[in-house]
Structures are given as structure tokens and as C-alpha cells.
Amino acid sequence: MTDAADLIVTGSVIRTADRSQPFAEAFAVRDGRISAVGALSAVSAHRGPETRMLDVGDAAVYPGFVDVHNHHALAGRTELFELSLPPSLTLDEILEKVAEKAATLPEDAWIIGGVVATTLLPTLANTASRLRLDEAAGGRPVVIVEDSRHNRWANTRALELAGITADGIPSGGVTILDPDDGTPTGVLLEAAGIPVQEAYDRSGGLTAEQHVAASRRGVELLNSFGITTFQDAGVSTDILSALAMLDRDGDLNAWVVSSLLINDEIFGFDPIGQALVERGEEFRTTHHRPDFVKIFLDGVPPARTASFLEPYVADAAHGAHYHGETTMTFEELHGWLRTVAERGLGAKVHCTGDGSARLVLDVAERIRADGFTTPIQIAHGQFLADADIPRLHALGVSADISPFIWFPGVITQALAEVLGDRAEHSQPNRALLDAGALVAGGSDWPVCESPNTLEGLQGLVTRADPLHRAPGVLWPEQAISAEEALEVFTINAATAMGLGDETGSIAVGKSADFVVLERDAIAGDAERIIDTRVLSTWFSGREVFAAG
């Protein structure tokens, strides 16, 4: 037969994430696309002499998972080329790891790594801790990122190379000084850390081949968790080039949407802004879409750099009426969103406070009045005023949520210290869905330790930490159903990044992207979702991961 399938998949549970046909007995694949979905008898009509049959038996098939927010290349780079530190380490343990790494390196080599816990920053913010880091590194320059990836801890040599001194404080961000001697402690918040990154880049940084290897490894890790589509939330030309090269060589095993940085409060990439946007098309390939920009509209709450409608808990440095600030005014943000809309691009806007989220919605209202339907994502969407929740649906703004970083634990403890009781009311996902908003799931990996979608699914349903690192639940009234959670991490996320017609569900005409799980993870006990093993991951009809 001329239209014989290359592959037919059958099994007892096939969830499609397609509300018009939530379950199927089988589906057929031809030339990397799904050619039939439905009853086994109907799909079997597409079988030919060369058709491969994949019967998963009692295992379950889901659409390939979709991650709307990660930093795949940073994760790959950390694993391959940097010092990888779990956030649970104490200062003594971090210094021990640095000393071990230093012993393997030339005298002038940089030690780059991460992460240190947000809650450890006060312990690091003094001259004595910086000198201990100097000693552990044997005089080598060191910079370690903090778990939000917004802040850094650098040693004396790294500060010297970056030109950061008591008389040479970076203009951006916050440079924490020792209260006793007035010198930089090495704790650098937000953009204050960029000069250190630039100093490292001047020393040579990574080669083009290493950037390709970092992206390849990042995608491999994502595939191992069943992820076949993702949006990188902030890219450089090095990352764009690596992704394009992988795809041209047939080695990019995922749909990737890249977010071109308009401003840069944390990465230190160059170029950014208009210069980067104008180059985006150079890197477009079949599976790599440089279709979004990324705007940092505020920072992170623990550092009091997020923008809120109500003030932070009072402290000595900020007083009792400090709300945080946005990086742009209404007119500045509107100017950028109109510019990118005219180019046909979408916008991912980093907002961790309800004040910055309101500004995005206010600007979106103007953009819609201007006649533009450009996709707009509120990245993180963790704090939203009640009055603003219905506006997301009304204005076609999607919520990019990262349940991986709000489970009860270190980050929520840090939030409580600066926000008080408000910290208990984050991620209003039930309210967003009920209001008709498009809620899209992302991991923010490697800000979180793992991109495991099953972790995100379980957290959305239980509002508890799937890994049992901390007790309790967070605003349980905002739990959503398991079926809704699966949509959040499949069709919703694909739609939010402009790929809803390509992937995100098992439907005729879409890319044959799916994951085979050892069981129907979202059926039954929600506390056991994370215990489900990924057996294989398939992208464009090809197996790209198989469990050993």
C-alpha cells in the first residue's frame, strides 16, 4: 500500500492530550508525522509489510512532554565543563569541593560552578568567607552561581579581573559590601555579577565545539525525562548557533523555541537587544525556532528585586515601604513589545512579583488595542493580584508556571522571610484555569535540580514536595486535576510557545513525539506520579531515549 505507516503504536493506555479524543487504542506514524489515531481496527488498516509494530502492553503512552521554560545549555555546560554543586551543601562542603577541583587545574584557570542555596548568601556575604574561598581555590578565580541563577559569589581574584573594588562598584544590580571593612564580599546580586561573567569570557570561555556539546547534552537529559519540546528562556548567539548546527546535522532531537534576550540582568551575554533580535533568523532551522524574546522585568523576591504591589517585610536596608522595582517603565515595555510584535515574535516576560505582572497586563492591553495578537507569556506567574487573574484570558496572555521551584522548602522559606504571609499564596493555578487562562508548565531547570516533568505534574496535583524534602502543602485550594496537569505540560505549553499545531498532543498531522511510561502515571495515587519510570522517548517517530 502506498500510504503504509512506518510505525504503529498500540497499548492499553494511550493518552492523547486531545480533548476531542482523549484516549486511543493505537496511532500510526508516517514520515515522522502521525497519520492516524483511534481504534486499533481502523489504525491497523495503515499497516504494510515494512511497518514496525510497537505494542507497549500495560505501559502507557503520553504525548512527549513540553517544557515551556528551561536553560538547557546552561545545564549541559554545568554537567560537562563546570563544578556541579547541589544546593544542600554547607559553606565548608562547598569549599572542600572547590579545593578538590582546584587541585586538577592550572594555576590561572577559572573555577565556574553552582549552585549555592539562596539561604546561604548571608553566610557568604563577608570578607572572611571570601578569603576562605581564595584559599580553597589556591588563588584561582572562582565564581559560583546561587540557586535562582540570578546572583553570584565570587572570590578576590575573580573580583580583581572584573574590576570590582570598593571604589569600582558595578552600576547594575547590588554589590554586597562587608559592614566592617567596606570591601566587596563577592556576593553579587543580579546585574552586579555580569562583569565577572565578562571577565571569564575574556579569558576564553567555552569554544564553539563545547557550546554544541553543552546543547547536545542538555537535550539528551531532557529526552531521558520524556521531554521532546522546550523553550529556552534566554539564549546567546553561541547557544543559537549550537542549536542550529545540531539540527542541520540531524542531531537536534527536540522542538526548540529560543528566547532572544532584550535586556540581561544575569547572564552577561553579548549581543542582546535589537542587535540580537536582528540576527535571530540566521539560526532558524526546521526544529529550532527563534520565535520569542525574553525581557527581565524584575528580579527575584528573596533578594528584594521583584516588584510587588504591596511592600516587602520591613528591614534595615529598605525600610517599611519598599515594593521593589521594574526594569522598564510602561512606555519602555510597550515600545519593546510593539517592536517585537511588528517582527512577528512573541515575548516571554520574567515577572516574579504581582507588580511586574500587572505592568505586563497593562501593556498587553495597549498592545491588543494596537491590533497585535503576538504571544505574550508571564514567566513564573507565581504572584498575581486577584483582580489580574481574569485579565490573562481576556488579553490572551499565558502563564508560564514553574511548580518545580515553589514546593515547600528552601525557596518558600526565603519567600516567607521577605513577604510574610503572602508567601503562602503563590501559584494560583486553579484560579487561572477556572478563569480560562492558558497555563503552561516549565521547569526552569537548572534553577531546579531536575527537569523531570513527573515532578511538576505531581506538585500541581498535590501542592506538596514530590521529593519529600520538606513537609506541608502550599495553598492546597489551588491544586488542579491530574488530567489538567498533563495538559499544562503538553498541549498548553506547546500552544504557549507557538507550536500547538506541530506537537503537544497525539493527533493526526502532528509530529510523532511521545513518551512511553511504565504505567499510567496520572491514574491512581497522585503521591506516586513521580515514581513512574520513563521507558522510552520518541521524537518525530524516532526513538531518542531508551531506558537501560
XYZ file of C-alpha atoms in Angstrom:
548
model
C 0.000 0.000 0.000
C 1.322 3.451 -0.866
C 0.375 5.126 2.412
C 1.606 2.369 4.702
C 2.730 3.515 8.121
C 6.358 3.384 9.164
C 5.256 2.690 12.745
C 2.064 1.702 14.517
C 1.879 2.126 18.288
C -0.641 0.152 20.339
C -1.220 -0.260 24.049
C -3.761 -0.459 26.805
C -3.381 3.248 27.707
C -2.703 5.949 25.136
C -3.492 9.440 26.409
C -3.581 11.951 23.579
C -3.982 15.333 25.377
C -6.567 15.993 22.666
C -9.915 16.777 24.288
C -11.822 15.692 21.177
C -10.348 12.202 21.590
C -8.629 11.866 24.997
C -7.799 8.162 24.610
C -6.883 5.963 21.665
C -6.150 2.299 21.135
C -3.477 2.966 18.530
C -1.862 5.514 16.280
C 0.146 5.332 13.073
C 3.260 7.255 12.068
C 4.454 8.025 8.554
C 7.454 10.227 7.673
C 7.732 11.403 11.270
C 4.105 12.557 11.457
C 1.030 10.997 12.992
C -1.137 9.699 10.148
C -3.986 8.021 12.044
C -5.318 7.909 15.626
C -8.182 5.890 17.035
C -9.451 2.340 17.269
C -6.984 -0.473 16.669
C -9.094 -1.855 13.843
C -9.039 1.442 11.956
C -5.359 2.202 12.545
C -4.368 -1.338 11.539
C -5.571 -0.567 8.038
C -2.382 1.500 7.674
C -0.150 -1.495 8.283
C 2.110 -2.529 5.444
C 4.788 -5.190 5.019
C 7.523 -2.843 6.302
C 5.517 -1.288 9.148
C 7.134 -1.554 12.566
C 4.699 -2.555 15.308
C 5.256 -1.179 18.804
C 2.906 -2.758 21.350
C 3.631 -1.240 24.757
C 1.268 -3.628 26.542
C 0.415 -2.398 30.038
C 2.778 0.556 29.772
C 1.282 3.961 28.952
C 1.868 6.329 26.048
C 1.587 10.095 26.518
C 2.441 12.941 24.147
C 6.065 13.979 24.503
C 6.338 16.294 27.481
C 6.731 20.015 26.770
C 8.811 22.332 28.975
C 7.987 25.998 28.382
C 10.874 27.348 30.459
C 14.357 25.975 30.871
C 18.006 26.762 30.223
C 19.138 23.536 28.579
C 22.579 24.748 27.526
C 23.445 26.071 30.980
C 22.536 22.692 32.440
C 24.591 20.848 29.837
C 27.531 23.183 30.363
C 27.454 22.732 34.109
C 27.484 18.952 33.818
C 30.220 18.771 31.195
C 32.549 21.652 31.959
C 31.875 23.173 35.380
C 31.843 22.370 39.083
C 28.403 20.944 39.866
C 27.240 21.578 43.422
C 23.916 20.527 44.953
C 22.205 23.405 46.800
C 22.162 21.421 50.048
C 25.890 21.926 50.687
C 27.203 23.938 53.619
C 29.961 26.516 53.263
C 32.571 24.023 54.478
C 31.376 21.422 51.981
C 31.438 23.932 49.115
C 35.000 24.946 49.970
C 36.033 21.305 50.054
C 34.597 20.756 46.549
C 36.334 23.893 45.257
C 39.663 22.724 46.682
C 39.244 19.321 45.031
C 38.503 20.966 41.681
C 41.380 23.418 42.027
C 43.851 20.585 42.529
C 43.101 19.367 38.983
C 43.528 22.740 37.244
C 46.354 25.037 36.068
C 47.212 27.933 38.369
C 45.345 30.577 36.379
C 42.269 28.511 35.419
C 38.803 29.743 36.324
C 36.552 27.649 38.525
C 32.953 28.157 37.403
C 30.135 26.306 39.089
C 26.997 26.194 41.100
C 24.836 26.231 42.946
C 24.792 27.697 46.430
C 21.493 27.996 48.260
C 19.770 31.375 48.484
C 19.575 30.916 52.229
C 23.385 30.592 52.407
C 24.079 34.047 50.941
C 24.106 35.833 54.333
C 26.809 33.395 55.486
C 28.886 34.166 52.392
C 28.477 37.940 52.462
C 31.608 38.834 54.428
C 35.328 39.198 53.876
C 36.200 36.150 55.976
C 34.160 33.813 53.747
C 35.636 35.353 50.595
C 39.171 34.779 51.918
C 38.328 31.170 52.672
C 37.177 30.782 49.063
C 40.501 32.303 47.928
C 42.392 29.749 49.971
C 40.352 26.813 48.717
C 40.951 27.853 45.099
C 44.669 28.393 45.551
C 44.411 31.894 44.154
C 42.439 30.869 41.044
C 39.423 32.992 40.092
C 36.137 31.456 41.259
C 32.516 32.336 40.574
C 29.628 30.226 41.851
C 26.021 30.967 40.975
C 23.228 30.941 43.532
C 20.243 28.636 43.096
C 17.980 31.189 41.398
C 20.780 31.751 38.844
C 20.266 35.478 39.368
C 23.090 36.001 41.849
C 26.767 35.038 42.180
C 29.503 34.554 44.744
C 32.997 35.441 43.507
C 36.386 35.308 45.152
C 39.037 38.024 45.335
C 40.850 37.088 42.115
C 37.610 36.992 40.116
C 36.635 40.405 41.509
C 40.063 41.797 40.551
C 39.753 40.520 36.980
C 36.263 42.025 36.785
C 37.455 45.380 38.109
C 35.165 45.226 41.142
C 36.628 47.066 44.132
C 35.394 49.294 46.940
C 35.982 52.203 44.539
C 34.737 50.353 41.470
C 31.223 49.099 42.176
C 29.187 47.857 39.164
C 26.439 50.264 38.140
C 23.844 47.496 37.869
C 22.489 45.147 40.493
C 23.679 45.146 44.094
C 27.233 44.567 45.287
C 27.189 43.422 48.902
C 29.916 45.099 50.964
C 31.391 43.863 54.233
C 29.891 46.015 57.023
C 33.219 46.097 58.874
C 35.798 46.881 56.191
C 33.600 48.206 53.368
C 35.068 45.910 50.696
C 33.071 43.786 48.242
C 32.262 40.432 49.815
C 31.950 38.708 46.457
C 28.175 38.314 46.785
C 26.822 39.987 43.666
C 23.089 40.331 43.096
C 21.518 40.405 39.645
C 23.462 42.549 37.119
C 26.316 43.193 39.550
C 27.593 39.732 38.616
C 27.790 40.444 34.877
C 31.322 41.982 34.987
C 32.595 38.707 36.476
C 30.974 36.726 33.652
C 32.524 39.116 31.140
C 35.956 38.657 32.742
C 35.596 34.887 32.381
C 34.588 35.274 28.743
C 37.657 37.446 28.103
C 39.783 34.600 29.427
C 38.496 32.368 26.640
C 35.186 30.969 27.893
C 33.838 27.940 26.031
C 34.719 27.003 22.471
C 32.084 26.638 19.735
C 32.502 22.872 19.967
C 31.886 22.990 23.719
C 28.709 25.022 23.200
C 27.450 22.372 20.771
C 28.338 19.651 23.265
C 26.530 21.532 26.053
C 23.339 21.864 23.996
C 23.518 18.260 22.842
C 23.905 17.073 26.444
C 21.075 19.304 27.627
C 18.723 17.832 25.027
C 19.848 14.288 25.870
C 18.980 14.853 29.509
C 15.591 16.319 28.590
C 14.854 13.348 26.317
C 15.632 10.999 29.215
C 12.703 12.550 31.085
C 10.323 12.207 28.134
C 10.666 15.838 27.003
C 10.526 16.398 23.255
C 9.769 20.131 23.098
C 11.071 23.046 25.117
C 11.549 26.790 25.192
C 14.956 28.045 26.259
C 14.250 31.140 28.327
C 17.359 33.144 27.427
C 19.915 32.447 24.718
C 23.191 33.803 23.393
C 24.430 33.672 19.803
C 26.621 30.752 20.933
C 23.543 28.795 22.027
C 21.574 29.781 18.920
C 24.431 28.647 16.709
C 24.797 25.353 18.579
C 21.091 24.534 18.207
C 21.056 25.402 14.512
C 24.165 23.320 13.900
C 22.703 20.321 15.715
C 19.502 20.499 13.682
C 21.296 20.913 10.350
C 23.309 17.807 11.196
C 20.134 15.893 12.093
C 21.114 15.733 15.760
C 18.545 18.015 17.409
C 16.080 15.602 18.970
C 13.512 18.147 20.119
C 11.474 21.120 19.005
C 13.195 24.176 20.470
C 11.880 27.708 20.745
C 14.593 30.194 21.683
C 14.047 33.424 23.601
C 16.273 36.293 22.428
C 17.387 38.492 25.305
C 16.220 42.107 25.166
C 17.865 43.024 28.449
C 20.204 40.954 30.573
C 20.244 41.163 34.321
C 22.070 37.900 34.972
C 23.763 36.134 32.045
C 26.312 38.551 30.656
C 25.600 37.588 27.024
C 26.604 39.819 24.115
C 24.907 40.893 21.888
C 21.459 41.451 23.337
C 18.524 43.694 22.466
C 17.955 44.926 18.918
C 21.301 43.581 17.710
C 20.370 40.058 18.809
C 16.797 40.258 17.512
C 18.078 41.258 14.073
C 20.296 38.155 13.962
C 17.678 35.657 15.098
C 16.680 34.480 11.626
C 20.251 33.341 10.907
C 19.654 30.434 13.238
C 16.194 29.266 12.167
C 16.002 25.605 11.167
C 13.229 23.029 10.909
C 13.127 22.246 14.614
C 14.749 25.373 16.042
C 12.511 28.430 16.160
C 13.979 31.745 17.413
C 10.400 32.985 17.806
C 10.405 34.759 21.178
C 12.228 37.489 23.009
C 12.953 37.468 26.734
C 12.553 40.526 28.919
C 13.598 40.681 32.558
C 11.036 42.981 34.117
C 12.151 42.352 37.689
C 14.426 40.094 39.738
C 13.638 37.595 42.494
C 11.789 38.108 45.789
C 14.443 36.757 48.215
C 16.850 39.451 47.001
C 14.010 42.044 47.147
C 14.490 42.705 43.446
C 10.999 41.550 42.436
C 8.295 44.195 42.041
C 5.217 43.901 44.294
C 2.011 45.870 44.700
C 2.371 45.744 48.484
C 5.668 46.398 50.286
C 8.158 43.811 51.473
C 8.546 42.944 55.140
C 10.470 45.828 56.659
C 14.225 45.587 57.020
C 17.074 47.941 57.882
C 18.267 48.374 54.291
C 14.911 49.109 52.654
C 12.591 50.351 55.379
C 8.905 49.536 55.668
C 7.580 50.808 52.321
C 9.799 49.173 49.720
C 7.968 47.466 46.844
C 10.892 46.578 44.597
C 11.255 47.979 41.096
C 10.692 47.076 37.489
C 13.485 47.337 34.952
C 11.258 49.185 32.487
C 8.515 51.778 32.564
C 5.161 51.263 30.858
C 6.308 53.147 27.782
C 9.624 51.307 27.570
C 7.964 47.912 27.828
C 5.285 48.897 25.352
C 7.946 50.075 22.925
C 9.745 46.743 23.049
C 6.591 44.616 22.828
C 5.336 46.624 19.862
C 8.717 46.331 18.155
C 8.853 42.550 18.531
C 5.172 42.193 17.618
C 5.874 44.022 14.354
C 8.551 41.405 13.649
C 6.082 38.581 14.329
C 7.802 37.471 17.530
C 6.364 36.529 20.897
C 7.541 37.752 24.305
C 8.419 35.895 27.469
C 8.485 38.434 30.293
C 10.122 37.492 33.581
C 7.824 38.619 36.408
C 8.201 37.205 39.908
C 6.124 39.846 41.682
C 2.485 40.850 41.229
C 3.577 44.413 40.494
C 5.593 43.462 37.438
C 2.833 41.072 36.321
C 0.310 43.917 36.444
C 2.603 46.078 34.337
C 2.771 43.333 31.685
C -1.016 43.070 31.631
C -1.410 46.832 31.375
C 0.989 46.917 28.441
C -0.674 43.867 26.869
C -3.956 45.762 26.943
C -2.352 48.511 24.891
C -0.697 46.011 22.531
C -4.042 44.308 21.874
C -5.627 47.714 21.285
C -2.840 48.336 18.765
C -4.152 45.298 16.877
C -1.383 42.802 17.652
C -2.092 39.201 18.636
C 1.552 38.386 19.397
C 2.010 35.669 22.061
C 2.884 37.065 25.487
C 3.945 34.901 28.423
C 4.210 35.975 32.053
C 7.193 33.903 33.088
C 6.833 32.361 36.558
C 3.410 33.858 37.258
C 3.827 32.925 40.886
C 2.246 36.022 42.416
C -0.795 37.605 40.798
C -3.347 40.012 42.237
C -6.849 38.531 42.344
C -8.131 41.266 40.064
C -5.485 40.455 37.455
C -6.175 36.743 37.116
C -9.161 37.137 34.721
C -7.112 39.543 32.606
C -4.771 36.824 31.353
C -7.593 35.116 29.465
C -9.135 38.396 28.344
C -5.819 39.634 26.929
C -4.505 36.337 25.584
C -1.542 36.303 27.967
C -0.337 32.879 29.073
C 1.069 31.938 32.477
C 4.445 30.204 32.304
C 4.497 28.439 35.673
C 7.379 26.604 37.329
C 5.982 24.312 40.029
C 9.475 22.854 40.481
C 10.638 25.939 42.390
C 7.719 26.681 44.684
C 7.278 23.433 46.590
C 7.543 23.799 50.353
C 11.249 24.028 51.057
C 14.217 26.392 50.886
C 12.776 28.861 48.383
C 9.397 29.182 50.062
C 11.195 29.718 53.375
C 13.193 32.502 51.756
C 9.976 33.980 50.332
C 8.343 33.988 53.752
C 11.230 35.990 55.209
C 10.670 38.860 52.783
C 6.940 38.567 52.034
C 5.434 37.268 55.261
C 2.062 35.549 54.868
C 1.908 36.372 51.151
C 4.438 33.619 50.537
C 1.693 31.095 51.327
C -0.365 32.317 48.376
C 1.719 31.706 45.291
C 0.948 29.906 42.037
C -2.853 30.418 41.809
C -3.160 27.728 39.158
C -6.709 26.593 39.933
C -7.922 30.172 39.723
C -6.070 30.735 36.446
C -7.577 27.658 34.808
C -11.045 28.493 36.097
C -10.667 31.959 34.590
C -9.842 30.411 31.207
C -6.158 31.341 31.173
C -3.641 29.286 29.217
C -1.385 27.765 31.887
C 1.876 26.309 30.555
C 4.332 24.206 32.535
C 8.058 24.797 32.757
C 10.843 23.508 34.954
C 13.262 26.468 34.981
C 15.978 23.809 35.001
C 18.778 24.078 36.124
C 17.394 26.596 38.622
C 15.585 23.484 39.777
C 17.810 20.437 40.066
C 15.914 18.277 37.575
C 13.621 18.871 34.581
C 11.567 15.781 35.457
C 8.054 16.619 34.210
C 6.578 13.987 36.513
C 7.789 16.060 39.436
C 5.910 19.049 38.085
C 2.768 17.014 37.438
C 2.698 15.663 40.974
C 3.294 19.063 42.512
C 0.452 20.633 40.565
C -1.931 17.981 41.887
C -0.723 17.621 45.488
C 0.740 21.113 46.141
C 3.407 19.274 48.162
C 7.057 18.472 47.568
C 7.172 15.263 45.480
C 10.656 14.504 46.814
C 9.564 14.853 50.449
C 12.395 17.258 51.248
C 10.039 19.463 53.231
C 6.698 18.848 54.937
C 3.402 20.573 54.328
C 1.399 21.806 51.375
C 1.261 25.192 49.685
C -2.192 26.767 49.209
C -3.903 23.408 48.570
C -7.057 25.106 47.268
C -5.073 25.858 44.099
C -4.487 22.184 43.233
C -5.549 21.066 39.767
C -6.523 17.647 38.458
C -4.017 15.176 37.082
C -5.576 15.396 33.629
C -5.306 19.189 33.701
C -1.706 18.903 34.850
C -0.880 16.696 31.867
C -2.337 19.340 29.534
C -0.237 22.006 31.283
C 2.925 20.086 30.382
C 1.869 19.052 26.868
C -0.635 20.854 24.639
C -0.849 24.001 26.788
C 2.896 24.528 26.853
C 3.222 23.803 23.131
C 0.442 26.292 22.379
C 2.016 28.971 24.587
C 5.277 28.792 22.626
C 3.568 28.787 19.232
C 3.992 25.074 18.469
C 0.467 23.861 19.169
C -0.023 22.921 15.515
C 3.215 20.919 15.447
C 3.238 18.968 18.691
C 1.837 18.738 22.219
C -0.819 16.117 21.541
C -1.219 12.834 19.711
C -3.285 13.999 16.762
C -3.282 13.477 13.010
C -0.792 15.700 11.219
C 1.365 16.441 14.240
C 4.936 15.397 14.806
C 5.149 11.873 16.228
C 6.518 12.944 19.606
C 5.600 10.687 22.506
C 6.847 9.114 25.699
C 6.319 5.548 26.909
C 5.922 5.276 30.689
C 5.963 2.051 32.662
C 2.406 2.761 33.817
C -0.363 5.326 33.570
C 1.339 7.831 35.867
C -1.580 10.204 36.422
C -4.108 7.463 37.202
C -4.448 6.425 40.823
C -2.426 7.758 43.741
C -1.130 11.255 42.984
C 1.650 10.760 45.535
C 3.179 8.124 43.248
C 3.280 10.035 39.964
C 6.978 10.755 40.350
C 7.748 7.071 40.925
C 6.906 6.245 37.301
C 9.820 5.318 35.058
C 10.280 6.627 31.522
C 10.834 3.586 29.289
C 11.432 5.395 26.012
C 11.110 8.761 24.321
C 10.256 9.238 20.654
C 10.776 12.370 18.566
C 9.486 12.677 15.013
C 8.820 8.938 15.019
C 12.357 8.052 16.108
C 13.366 6.576 19.448
C 15.731 9.111 21.028
C 15.923 7.620 24.518
C 15.588 4.082 25.831
C 15.910 3.157 29.498
C 18.785 0.816 30.236
